[in-house]
Tab-separated table of C-alpha atoms in Angstrom:
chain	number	residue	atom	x	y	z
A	1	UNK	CA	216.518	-75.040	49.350
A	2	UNK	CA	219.184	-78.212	49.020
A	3	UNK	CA	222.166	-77.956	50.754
A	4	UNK	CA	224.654	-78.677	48.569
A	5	UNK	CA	227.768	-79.114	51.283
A	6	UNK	CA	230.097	-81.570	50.229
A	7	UNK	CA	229.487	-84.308	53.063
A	8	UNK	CA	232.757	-85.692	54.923
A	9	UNK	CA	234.609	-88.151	52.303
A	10	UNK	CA	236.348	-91.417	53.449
A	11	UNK	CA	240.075	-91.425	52.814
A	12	UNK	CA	240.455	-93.783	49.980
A	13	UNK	CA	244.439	-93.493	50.447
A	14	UNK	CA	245.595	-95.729	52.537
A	15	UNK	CA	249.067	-96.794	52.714
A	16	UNK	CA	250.703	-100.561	52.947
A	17	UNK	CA	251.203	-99.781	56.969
A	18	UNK	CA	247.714	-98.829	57.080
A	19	UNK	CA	247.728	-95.163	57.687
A	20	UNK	CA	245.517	-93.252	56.358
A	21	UNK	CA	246.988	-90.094	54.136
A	22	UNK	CA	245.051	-87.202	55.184
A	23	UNK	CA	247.396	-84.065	54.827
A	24	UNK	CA	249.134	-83.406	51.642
A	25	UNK	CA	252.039	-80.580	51.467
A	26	UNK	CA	252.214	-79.038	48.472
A	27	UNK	CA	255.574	-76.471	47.232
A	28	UNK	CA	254.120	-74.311	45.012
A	29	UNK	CA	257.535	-72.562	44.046
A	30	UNK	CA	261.416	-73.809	44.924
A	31	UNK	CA	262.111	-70.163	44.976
A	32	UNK	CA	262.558	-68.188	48.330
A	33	UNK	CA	263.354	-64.433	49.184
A	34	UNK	CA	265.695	-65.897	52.149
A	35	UNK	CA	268.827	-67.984	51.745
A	36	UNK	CA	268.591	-69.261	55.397
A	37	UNK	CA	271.737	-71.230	56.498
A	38	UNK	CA	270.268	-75.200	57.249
A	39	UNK	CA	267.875	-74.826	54.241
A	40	UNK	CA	269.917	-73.460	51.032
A	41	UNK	CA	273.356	-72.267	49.945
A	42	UNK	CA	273.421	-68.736	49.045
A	43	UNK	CA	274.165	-69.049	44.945
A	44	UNK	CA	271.215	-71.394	44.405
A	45	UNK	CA	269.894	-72.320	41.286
A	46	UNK	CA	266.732	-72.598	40.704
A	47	UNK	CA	263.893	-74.816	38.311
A	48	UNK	CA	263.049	-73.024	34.564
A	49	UNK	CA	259.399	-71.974	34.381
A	50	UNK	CA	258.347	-75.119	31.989
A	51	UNK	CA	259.490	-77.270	34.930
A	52	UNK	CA	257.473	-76.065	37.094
A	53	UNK	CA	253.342	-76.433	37.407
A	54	UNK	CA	251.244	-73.578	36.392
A	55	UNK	CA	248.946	-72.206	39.130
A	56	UNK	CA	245.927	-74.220	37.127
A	57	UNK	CA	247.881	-77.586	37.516
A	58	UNK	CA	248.754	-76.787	41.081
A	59	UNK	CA	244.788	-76.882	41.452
A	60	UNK	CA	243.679	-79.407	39.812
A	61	UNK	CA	246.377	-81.722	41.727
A	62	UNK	CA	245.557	-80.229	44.986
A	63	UNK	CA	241.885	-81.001	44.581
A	64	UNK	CA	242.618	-84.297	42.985
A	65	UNK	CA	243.692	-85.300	46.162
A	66	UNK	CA	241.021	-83.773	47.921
A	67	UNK	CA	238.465	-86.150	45.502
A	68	UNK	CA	240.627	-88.796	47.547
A	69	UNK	CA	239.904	-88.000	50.946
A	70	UNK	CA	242.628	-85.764	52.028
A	71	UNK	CA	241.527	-82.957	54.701
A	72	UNK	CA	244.309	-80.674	55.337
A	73	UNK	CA	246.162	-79.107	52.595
A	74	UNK	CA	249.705	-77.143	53.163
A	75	UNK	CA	250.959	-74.520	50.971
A	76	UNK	CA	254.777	-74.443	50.718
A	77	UNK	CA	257.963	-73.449	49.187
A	78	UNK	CA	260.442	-71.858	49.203
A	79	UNK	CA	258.550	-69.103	50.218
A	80	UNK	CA	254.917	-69.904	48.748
A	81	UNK	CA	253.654	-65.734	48.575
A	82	UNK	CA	256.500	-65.039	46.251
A	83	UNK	CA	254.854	-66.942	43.778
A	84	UNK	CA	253.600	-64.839	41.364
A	85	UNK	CA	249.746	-64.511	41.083
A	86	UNK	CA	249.720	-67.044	44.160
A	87	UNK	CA	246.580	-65.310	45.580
A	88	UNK	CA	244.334	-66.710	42.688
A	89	UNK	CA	245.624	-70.263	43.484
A	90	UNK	CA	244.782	-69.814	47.054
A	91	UNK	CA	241.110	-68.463	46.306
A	92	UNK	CA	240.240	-71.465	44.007
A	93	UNK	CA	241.245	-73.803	46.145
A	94	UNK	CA	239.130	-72.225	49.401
A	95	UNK	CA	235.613	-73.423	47.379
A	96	UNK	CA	237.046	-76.927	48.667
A	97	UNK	CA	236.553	-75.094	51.995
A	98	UNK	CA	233.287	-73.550	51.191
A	99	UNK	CA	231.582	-77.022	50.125
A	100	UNK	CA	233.228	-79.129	53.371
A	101	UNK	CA	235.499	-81.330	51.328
A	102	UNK	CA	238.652	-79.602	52.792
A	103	UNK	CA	238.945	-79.489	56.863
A	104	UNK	CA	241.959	-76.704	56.223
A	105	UNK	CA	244.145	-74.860	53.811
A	106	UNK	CA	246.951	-73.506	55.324
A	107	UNK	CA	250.742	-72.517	54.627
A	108	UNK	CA	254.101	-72.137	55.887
A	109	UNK	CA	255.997	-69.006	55.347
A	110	UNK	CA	258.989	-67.152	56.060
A	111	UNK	CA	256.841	-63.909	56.890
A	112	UNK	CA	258.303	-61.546	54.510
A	113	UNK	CA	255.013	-60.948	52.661
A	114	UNK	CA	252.621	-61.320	55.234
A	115	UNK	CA	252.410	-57.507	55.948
A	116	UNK	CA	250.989	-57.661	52.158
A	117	UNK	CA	249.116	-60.599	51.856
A	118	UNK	CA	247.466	-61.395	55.444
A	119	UNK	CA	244.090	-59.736	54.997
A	120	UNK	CA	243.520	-61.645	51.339
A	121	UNK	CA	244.929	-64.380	53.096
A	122	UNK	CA	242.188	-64.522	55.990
A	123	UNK	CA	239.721	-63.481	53.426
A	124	UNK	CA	240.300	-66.548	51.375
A	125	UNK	CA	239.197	-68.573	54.182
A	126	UNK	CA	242.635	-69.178	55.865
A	127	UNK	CA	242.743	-69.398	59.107
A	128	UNK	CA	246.191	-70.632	60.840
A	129	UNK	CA	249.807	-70.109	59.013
A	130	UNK	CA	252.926	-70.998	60.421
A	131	UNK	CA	255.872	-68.732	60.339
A	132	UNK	CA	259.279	-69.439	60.849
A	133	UNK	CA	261.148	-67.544	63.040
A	134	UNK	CA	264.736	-68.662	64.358
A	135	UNK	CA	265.819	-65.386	66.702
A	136	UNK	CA	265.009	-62.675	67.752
A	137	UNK	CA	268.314	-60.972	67.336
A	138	UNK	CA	267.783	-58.935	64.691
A	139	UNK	CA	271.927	-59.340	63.357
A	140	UNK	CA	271.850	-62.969	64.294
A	141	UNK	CA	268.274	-63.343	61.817
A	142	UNK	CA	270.044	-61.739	59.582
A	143	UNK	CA	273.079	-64.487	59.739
A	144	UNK	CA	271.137	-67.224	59.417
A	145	UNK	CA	268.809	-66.067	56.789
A	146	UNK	CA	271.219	-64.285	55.107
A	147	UNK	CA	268.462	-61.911	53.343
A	148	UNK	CA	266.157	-61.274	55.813
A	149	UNK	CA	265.515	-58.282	57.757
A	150	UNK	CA	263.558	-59.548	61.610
A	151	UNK	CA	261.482	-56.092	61.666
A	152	UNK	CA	259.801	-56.784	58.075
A	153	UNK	CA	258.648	-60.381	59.716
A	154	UNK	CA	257.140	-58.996	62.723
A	155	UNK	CA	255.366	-56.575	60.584
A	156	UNK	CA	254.242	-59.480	58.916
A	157	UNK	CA	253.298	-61.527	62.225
A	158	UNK	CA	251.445	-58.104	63.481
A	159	UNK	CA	249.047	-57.973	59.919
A	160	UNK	CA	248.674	-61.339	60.400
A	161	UNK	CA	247.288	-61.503	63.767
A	162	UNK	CA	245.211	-58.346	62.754
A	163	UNK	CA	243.340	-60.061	59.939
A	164	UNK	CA	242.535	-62.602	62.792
A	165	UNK	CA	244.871	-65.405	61.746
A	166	UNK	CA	246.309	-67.833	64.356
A	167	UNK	CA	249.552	-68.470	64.022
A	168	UNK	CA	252.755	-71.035	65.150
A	169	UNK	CA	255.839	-70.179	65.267
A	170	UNK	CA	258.592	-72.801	64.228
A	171	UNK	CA	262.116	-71.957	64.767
A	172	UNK	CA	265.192	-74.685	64.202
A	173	UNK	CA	267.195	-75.373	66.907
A	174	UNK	CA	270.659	-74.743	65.571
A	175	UNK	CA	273.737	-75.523	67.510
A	176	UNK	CA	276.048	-72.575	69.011
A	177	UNK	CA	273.750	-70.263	67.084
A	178	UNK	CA	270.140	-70.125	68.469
A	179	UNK	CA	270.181	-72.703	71.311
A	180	UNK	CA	270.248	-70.817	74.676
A	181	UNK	CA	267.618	-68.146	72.917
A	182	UNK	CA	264.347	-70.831	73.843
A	183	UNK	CA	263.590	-69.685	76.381
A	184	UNK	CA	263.468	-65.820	74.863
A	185	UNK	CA	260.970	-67.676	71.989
A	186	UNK	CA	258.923	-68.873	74.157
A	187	UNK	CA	258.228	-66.144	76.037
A	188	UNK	CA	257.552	-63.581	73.132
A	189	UNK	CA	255.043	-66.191	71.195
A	190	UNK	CA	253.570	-67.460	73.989
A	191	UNK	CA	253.434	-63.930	75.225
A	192	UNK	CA	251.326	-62.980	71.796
A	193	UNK	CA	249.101	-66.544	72.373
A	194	UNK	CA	251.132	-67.892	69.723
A	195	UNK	CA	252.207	-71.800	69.443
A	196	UNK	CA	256.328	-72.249	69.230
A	197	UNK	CA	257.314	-75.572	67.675
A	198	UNK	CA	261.157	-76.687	67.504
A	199	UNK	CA	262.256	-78.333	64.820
A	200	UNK	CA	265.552	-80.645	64.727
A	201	UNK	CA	268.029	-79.775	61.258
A	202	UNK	CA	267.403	-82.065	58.671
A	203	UNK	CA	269.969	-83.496	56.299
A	204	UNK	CA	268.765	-82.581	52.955
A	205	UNK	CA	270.567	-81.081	50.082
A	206	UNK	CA	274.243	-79.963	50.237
A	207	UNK	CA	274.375	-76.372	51.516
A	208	UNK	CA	277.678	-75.378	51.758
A	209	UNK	CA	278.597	-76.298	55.567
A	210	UNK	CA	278.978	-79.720	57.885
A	211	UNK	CA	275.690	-79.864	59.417
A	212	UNK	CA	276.976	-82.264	62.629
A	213	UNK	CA	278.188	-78.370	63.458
A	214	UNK	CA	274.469	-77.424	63.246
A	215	UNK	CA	272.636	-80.341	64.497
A	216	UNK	CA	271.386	-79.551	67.945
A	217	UNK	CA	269.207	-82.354	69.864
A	218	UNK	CA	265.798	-81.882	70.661
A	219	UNK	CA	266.154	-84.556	74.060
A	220	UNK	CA	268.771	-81.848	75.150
A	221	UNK	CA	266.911	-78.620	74.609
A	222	UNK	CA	263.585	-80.548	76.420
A	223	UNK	CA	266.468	-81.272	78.774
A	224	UNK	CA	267.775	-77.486	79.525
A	225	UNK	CA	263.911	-76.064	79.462
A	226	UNK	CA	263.191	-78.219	82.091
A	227	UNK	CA	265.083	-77.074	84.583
A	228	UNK	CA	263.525	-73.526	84.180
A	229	UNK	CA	260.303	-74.577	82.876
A	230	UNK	CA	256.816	-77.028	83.631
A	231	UNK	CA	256.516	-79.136	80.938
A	232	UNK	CA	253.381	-81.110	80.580
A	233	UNK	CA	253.104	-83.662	77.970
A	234	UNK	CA	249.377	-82.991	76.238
A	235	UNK	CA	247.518	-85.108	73.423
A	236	UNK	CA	247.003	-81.641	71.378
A	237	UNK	CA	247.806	-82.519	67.780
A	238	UNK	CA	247.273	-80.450	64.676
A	239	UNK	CA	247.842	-83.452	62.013
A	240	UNK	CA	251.582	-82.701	61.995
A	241	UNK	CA	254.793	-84.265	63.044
A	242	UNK	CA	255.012	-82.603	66.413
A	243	UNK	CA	254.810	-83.717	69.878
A	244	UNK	CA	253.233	-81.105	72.022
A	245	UNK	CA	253.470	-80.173	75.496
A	246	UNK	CA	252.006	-77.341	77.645
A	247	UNK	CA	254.608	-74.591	79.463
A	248	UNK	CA	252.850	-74.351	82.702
A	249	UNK	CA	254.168	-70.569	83.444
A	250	UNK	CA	252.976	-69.422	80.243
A	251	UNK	CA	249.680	-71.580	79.437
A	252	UNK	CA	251.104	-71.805	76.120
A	253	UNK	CA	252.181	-74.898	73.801
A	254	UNK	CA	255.072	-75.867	72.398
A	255	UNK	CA	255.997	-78.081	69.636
A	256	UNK	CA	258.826	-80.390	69.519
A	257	UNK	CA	259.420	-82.365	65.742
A	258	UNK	CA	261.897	-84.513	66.188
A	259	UNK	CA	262.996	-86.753	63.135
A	260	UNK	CA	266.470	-87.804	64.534
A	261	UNK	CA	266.307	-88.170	68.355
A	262	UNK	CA	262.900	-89.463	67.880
A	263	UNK	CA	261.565	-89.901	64.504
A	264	UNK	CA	257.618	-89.644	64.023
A	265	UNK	CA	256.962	-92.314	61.440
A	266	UNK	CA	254.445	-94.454	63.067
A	267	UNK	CA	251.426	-92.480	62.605
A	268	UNK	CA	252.501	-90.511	59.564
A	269	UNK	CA	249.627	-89.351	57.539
A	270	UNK	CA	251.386	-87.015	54.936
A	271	UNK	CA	252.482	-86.679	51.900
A	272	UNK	CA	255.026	-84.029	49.679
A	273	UNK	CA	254.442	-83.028	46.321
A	274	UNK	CA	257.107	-80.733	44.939
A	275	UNK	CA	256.259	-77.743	42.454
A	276	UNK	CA	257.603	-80.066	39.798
A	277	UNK	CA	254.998	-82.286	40.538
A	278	UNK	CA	256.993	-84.705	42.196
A	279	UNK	CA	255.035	-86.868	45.026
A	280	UNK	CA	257.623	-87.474	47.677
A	281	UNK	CA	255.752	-90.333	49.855
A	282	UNK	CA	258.145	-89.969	52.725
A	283	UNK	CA	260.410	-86.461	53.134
A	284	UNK	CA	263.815	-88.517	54.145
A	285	UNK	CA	263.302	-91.596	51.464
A	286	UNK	CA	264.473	-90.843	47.703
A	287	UNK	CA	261.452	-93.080	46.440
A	288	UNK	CA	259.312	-90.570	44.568
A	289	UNK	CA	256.226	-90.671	41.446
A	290	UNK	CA	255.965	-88.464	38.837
A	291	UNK	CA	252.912	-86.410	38.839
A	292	UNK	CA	253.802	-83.677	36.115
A	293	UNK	CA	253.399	-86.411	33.283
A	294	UNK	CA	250.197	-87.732	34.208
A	295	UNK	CA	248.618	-84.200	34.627
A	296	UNK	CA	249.681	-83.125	31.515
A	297	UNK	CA	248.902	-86.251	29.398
A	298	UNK	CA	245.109	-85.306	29.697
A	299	UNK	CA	242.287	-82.599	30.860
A	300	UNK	CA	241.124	-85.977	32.736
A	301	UNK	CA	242.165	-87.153	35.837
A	302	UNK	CA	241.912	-90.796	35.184
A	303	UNK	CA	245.716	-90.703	34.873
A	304	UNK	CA	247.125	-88.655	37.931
A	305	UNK	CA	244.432	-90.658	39.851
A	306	UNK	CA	246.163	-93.728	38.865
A	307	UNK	CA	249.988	-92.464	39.799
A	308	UNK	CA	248.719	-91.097	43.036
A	309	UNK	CA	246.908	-94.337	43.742
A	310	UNK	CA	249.894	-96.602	42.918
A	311	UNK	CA	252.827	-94.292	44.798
A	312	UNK	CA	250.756	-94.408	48.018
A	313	UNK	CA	251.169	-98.198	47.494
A	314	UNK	CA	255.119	-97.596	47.544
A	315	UNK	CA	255.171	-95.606	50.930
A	316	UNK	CA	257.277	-96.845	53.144
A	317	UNK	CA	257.391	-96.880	56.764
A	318	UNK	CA	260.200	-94.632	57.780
A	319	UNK	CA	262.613	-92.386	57.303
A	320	UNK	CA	266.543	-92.841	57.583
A	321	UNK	CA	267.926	-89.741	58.475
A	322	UNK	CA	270.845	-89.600	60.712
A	323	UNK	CA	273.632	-86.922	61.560
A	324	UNK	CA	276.764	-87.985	62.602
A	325	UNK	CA	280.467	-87.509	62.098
A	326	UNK	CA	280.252	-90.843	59.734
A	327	UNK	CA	277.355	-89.555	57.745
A	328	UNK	CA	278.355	-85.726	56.701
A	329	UNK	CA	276.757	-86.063	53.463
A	330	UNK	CA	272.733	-85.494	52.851
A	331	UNK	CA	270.957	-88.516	53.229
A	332	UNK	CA	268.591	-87.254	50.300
A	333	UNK	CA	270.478	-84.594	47.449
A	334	UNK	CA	267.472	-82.539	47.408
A	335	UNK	CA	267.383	-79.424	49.251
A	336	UNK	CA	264.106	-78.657	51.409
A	337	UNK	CA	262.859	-75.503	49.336
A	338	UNK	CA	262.665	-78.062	46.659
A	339	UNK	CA	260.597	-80.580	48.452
A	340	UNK	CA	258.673	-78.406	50.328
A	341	UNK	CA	259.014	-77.038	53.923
């Protein structure tokens, strides 16, 4: 009998710097369930239908890139499993999976649906999620996410872990708000063998307040935990943005992204595409290709290979965010449920 595995393809994008683009995020809906306070405003508007890539297109892009190398794909929003029919999106793609092309297909979620969609989830051949989770004070979750209720995401996190999934927990360190709750994180996920990654704020999109009142450094929190906590820096990586080290009284990790105090552009190997089909080739540059018009042009690919091959060309080497009382404003307009979390 042949074995017909797909064997392990060479990356064929490469970008000017020389890094290899491995991991591709993909937003397949700007729509979320939760209006949480450092992500949206609360009236938000969101994309008509037409604008916005049919589960069919979302596959045929996704495994466009695959064709190209790319070994982790991301599933994003908004919040990705309140697209409808999602499921059938997530199944196709897993035959990338099933034939070796694809290392992982994973997906970042708020946790809402997971109670509903954990067990398909883990059937379709995923096997880590990460779920965002910024408190565990159930009034104070409620604050910051304006719409979400903390018990309905634990549910969630509970199914999850049931159906066997691994998960990480990310949680944004937000000034006067969550900051002297770390510790309390880490100690529930690592408590449940679960990964906690910080995250800095990141100025995109306008969302209603001054974010230098929400922008909390990650130098300080490492600061603060370490004068409770072992900290050991460790080479774990899971082809992310974060820098991971090990909490000796737990035996758990923790994540720290930094893009401000200590930005993570050297050995980036990502890319965004929006549910537009926009292909963002750096999350804090406005530089972006069109993807929508090449996929649509024809059933072929010859196109959409061609824009994907000539944006990679275009990525640059960094990002410019910075937060300060000079620079209130965004330093991109869009808002990250648009470009993908």
């Amino acid at each position: 009998m042949l074995d017909t595995a797909v064997t392990h393809r060479p990356a064929s994008l490469v970008d000017p710097f020389g890094r290899a683009i491995t991991y591709v995020r993909v937003s397949v809906t700007d729509r979320c369930d939760f209006r949480c306070v450092y992500c949206m405003a609360e009236d938000m508007t969101f994309l008509p239908k037409k604008d916005v890539l049919s589960l069919e297109e979302l596959d045929r892009l996704c495994s466009a890139f695959i064709d190209k190398g790319v070994r982790k794909l991301r599933l994003t929003g908004g919040e990705p499993l309140v697209r409808r029919n999602i499921m059938s999106l997530i199944r196709s793609l897993s035959r990338h999976l099933d034939s070796g092309a694809l290392e992982e297909l994973t997906l970042t979620t708020n946790g809402s649906q997971l109670a509903r969609f954990a067990t398909e989830l883990a059937d379709a051949g995923v096997r880590r999620i990460n779920v965002s989770v910024d408190t565990l004070d159930p009034v104070k979750f409620k604050e910051i996410t304006r719409w979400g209720e903390l018990d309905k995401v634990k549910a969630g996190i509970e199914a999850a872990r049931a159906a066997g999934l691994k998960i990480k927990i990310n949680a944004v360190a937000l000034k006067d708000v969550n900051e002297f709750e770390i510790d309390d994180l880490i100690r529930w996920a690592h408590g449940d063998g679960m990964d906690l990654t910080l995250i800095e704020t990141m100025p995109l999109g306008e969302i209603g307040t001054d974010r230098t009142d929400q922008y909390l450094p990650l130098s300080l929190v490492r600061s603060r935990l370490e004068s409770k906590w072992t900290l050991e820096d460790i080479a774990y990586k899971t082809g992310g943005p974060a820098r991971y080290v090990r909490v000796a009284e737990t035996g758990g990790r923790l994540g720290l992204i930094t893009p401000l105090t200590h930005n993570f552009c050297e050995g980036c190997n990502r890319v965004r595409v929006t549910c537009t089909g926009t292909l963002f080739m750096c999350l804090g540059q406005e530089d972006a290709a069109d993807l929508r018009a090449p996929l649509r042009a024809s059933e072929a690919d010859d196109f959409l290979n061609a824009a994907i091959d000539e944006a990679i060309s275009r990525k640059p080497k960094g990002h410019d965010f910075i937060i300060d009382r000079q620079h209130r404003k965004p330093a991109v307009g869009r808002h990250m449920s648009v470009t993908g979390g």
